[in-house]
Amino acid sequence: MTCYVLTFQSTHAAMAAIRALMAASVGFTTIPVPPAISAGCGMSIRFEADDPEPVLHRVFEAEHDRGMVELYRVMDDDTYRREQIG
Amino acid sequence: MIYFDNAATTMRKPPEVTRAVVHALDTFGGVGRGVHPASIAAGLAVYEARCKVAQLLGASDPDRVSFCANATMALNIAIAGLLPDGGRAVTTAASHNSVLRPLFAARDIRGCTVDVVSVDDRGATDTAALDRALVGADVAVLTHASNLTGDVYDVARVARAAHAAGARVVLDAAQTAGSLPVDMGELGVDVLCFTGHKSLLGPQGTGGLIVAEGVDVPPLLEGGSGTHSFEERHPRIMPEALEAGTLNAHGLAGLAAGVDYVLQRGVNDVAEAEAALVARFERGLAAIPGVRVLGGGGDAGRCGIVAFNVADRDSAAVADRLAGEWDICTRAGAHCAPLMHRALGTAEQGAVRVSFGPYNTDDEVDICLEAVEVVAR
């Protein structure tokens, strides 16, 4: 399993994602945005998955503006790599 | 008590509204001000409120719903944002002071021109004059239903004319949101302003505006947003662009419950029930000598309001008797609608306004009619 972090440009986008993941029973935790990442909203979502696409799919069902969301992969050395969102 | 002042505020709310507010007071942190459970609980409640308001009023997306304190604040935001300095605005004499005063302030302070299109002694709009006034205007600020007479106006037609003339359209839906089917997409308006404490059955201190896709309303207020904290200016990302400062999440939790009641019952059912009460009351009033029902000039129906006078008696004296002798709450006076009262010829007398809500009954109407009959003797 790989660890990912979702960040948001607005509180509304974060809430839309949280609500969608709760409804889909996706496991996640809310955390402050890691200092190494810059994001508009100070809240981020951390989750583990082999493939982040199903989680992103749930998020974008609720938040239609993909520009509101960024995805980071947590690397083995605890750095963050921004992932392309398709 | 018989409560017939629902156009001012609905007093009786669904019990779920009270429970939601109490629960919120006990459990909510600040919206968007932390990642702890109390803050997220508040944020999710506000999100639910956006979703329900968007569903009921036809917003294209919940992120186009910005909350504020009431319809007056929403209208101030919309007018300040869409009427440029030196620009020209159009409204009608049916408008509430929540429209008129921000426009007149823009005239006096920012050099704007305000065309107020007249209505006749039944409250009917001079549609030809309105169409002429729209040419060259920046924004038309329209009332969906008169808060005095309950007459509903054909906003969709005016919106088409306004857009053809290049003007934006702001709608005051304070009296119709929750009491009549309202779909801002079908109406074709650019901004819909609503209040939460009337027919949406929420607490006072809740309201907002829905901004159509592609329409940019700059913030009237700037300040805390909980996001983009190192930017000098308030972020322009909807819906928070128009929500500087901590939201009234406690109230919005109640608003969500109120809107949910309307959605579950069906706004058409609410509208039909209130229309039946209006018809029953008007039939009864017509049989009482000396009673004059005001209005009738709408071109798109009625909402649950009936305004009347008894001969030439002061409206406040009539309302006081209804309250003092029968415990019936109505609203007398000017109703913040000065130009409408002038058009109707009631600027001095005012009017007694009876306004129905989703919990009123035929029996209450009949008791009120008996009371008016006694007062009119």
JSON list of C-alpha atoms in Angstrom, two decimals, chain A residues 11-12 14-16 18 43, chain B residues 28-33 37-50 249:
[
{"chain": "A", "resi": 11, "resn": "THR", "atom": "CA", "xyz": [-12.73, 24.43, 2.56]},
{"chain": "A", "resi": 12, "resn": "HIS", "atom": "CA", "xyz": [-15.76, 23.57, 0.44]},
{"chain": "A", "resi": 14, "resn": "ALA", "atom": "CA", "xyz": [-12.22, 19.58, 1.31]},
{"chain": "A", "resi": 15, "resn": "MET", "atom": "CA", "xyz": [-15.66, 19.03, 2.80]},
{"chain": "A", "resi": 16, "resn": "ALA", "atom": "CA", "xyz": [-17.00, 17.67, -0.46]},
{"chain": "A", "resi": 18, "resn": "ILE", "atom": "CA", "xyz": [-14.58, 14.18, 3.13]},
{"chain": "A", "resi": 43, "resn": "MET", "atom": "CA", "xyz": [-6.71, 20.71, 5.81]},
{"chain": "B", "resi": 28, "resn": "PHE", "atom": "CA", "xyz": [-19.31, 22.54, 16.44]},
{"chain": "B", "resi": 29, "resn": "GLY", "atom": "CA", "xyz": [-15.94, 24.21, 16.13]},
{"chain": "B", "resi": 30, "resn": "GLY", "atom": "CA", "xyz": [-15.21, 26.84, 13.51]},
{"chain": "B", "resi": 31, "resn": "VAL", "atom": "CA", "xyz": [-15.88, 26.05, 9.86]},
{"chain": "B", "resi": 32, "resn": "GLY", "atom": "CA", "xyz": [-12.64, 25.59, 7.96]},
{"chain": "B", "resi": 33, "resn": "ARG", "atom": "CA", "xyz": [-10.58, 26.67, 10.94]},
{"chain": "B", "resi": 37, "resn": "PRO", "atom": "CA", "xyz": [-13.41, 16.69, 14.59]},
{"chain": "B", "resi": 38, "resn": "ALA", "atom": "CA", "xyz": [-15.30, 19.71, 15.92]},
{"chain": "B", "resi": 39, "resn": "SER", "atom": "CA", "xyz": [-14.24, 21.85, 12.98]},
{"chain": "B", "resi": 40, "resn": "ILE", "atom": "CA", "xyz": [-14.94, 19.12, 10.47]},
{"chain": "B", "resi": 41, "resn": "ALA", "atom": "CA", "xyz": [-18.39, 18.55, 11.97]},
{"chain": "B", "resi": 42, "resn": "ALA", "atom": "CA", "xyz": [-19.18, 22.21, 11.40]},
{"chain": "B", "resi": 43, "resn": "GLY", "atom": "CA", "xyz": [-17.74, 22.11, 7.89]},
{"chain": "B", "resi": 44, "resn": "LEU", "atom": "CA", "xyz": [-19.77, 19.07, 6.95]},
{"chain": "B", "resi": 45, "resn": "ALA", "atom": "CA", "xyz": [-22.96, 20.68, 8.25]},
{"chain": "B", "resi": 46, "resn": "VAL", "atom": "CA", "xyz": [-22.32, 23.76, 6.13]},
{"chain": "B", "resi": 47, "resn": "TYR", "atom": "CA", "xyz": [-21.58, 21.52, 3.16]},
{"chain": "B", "resi": 48, "resn": "GLU", "atom": "CA", "xyz": [-24.88, 19.70, 3.66]},
{"chain": "B", "resi": 49, "resn": "ALA", "atom": "CA", "xyz": [-26.67, 23.05, 3.84]},
{"chain": "B", "resi": 50, "resn": "ARG", "atom": "CA", "xyz": [-25.10, 24.11, 0.54]},
{"chain": "B", "resi": 249, "resn": "ALA", "atom": "CA", "xyz": [-22.55, 27.15, 11.23]}
]
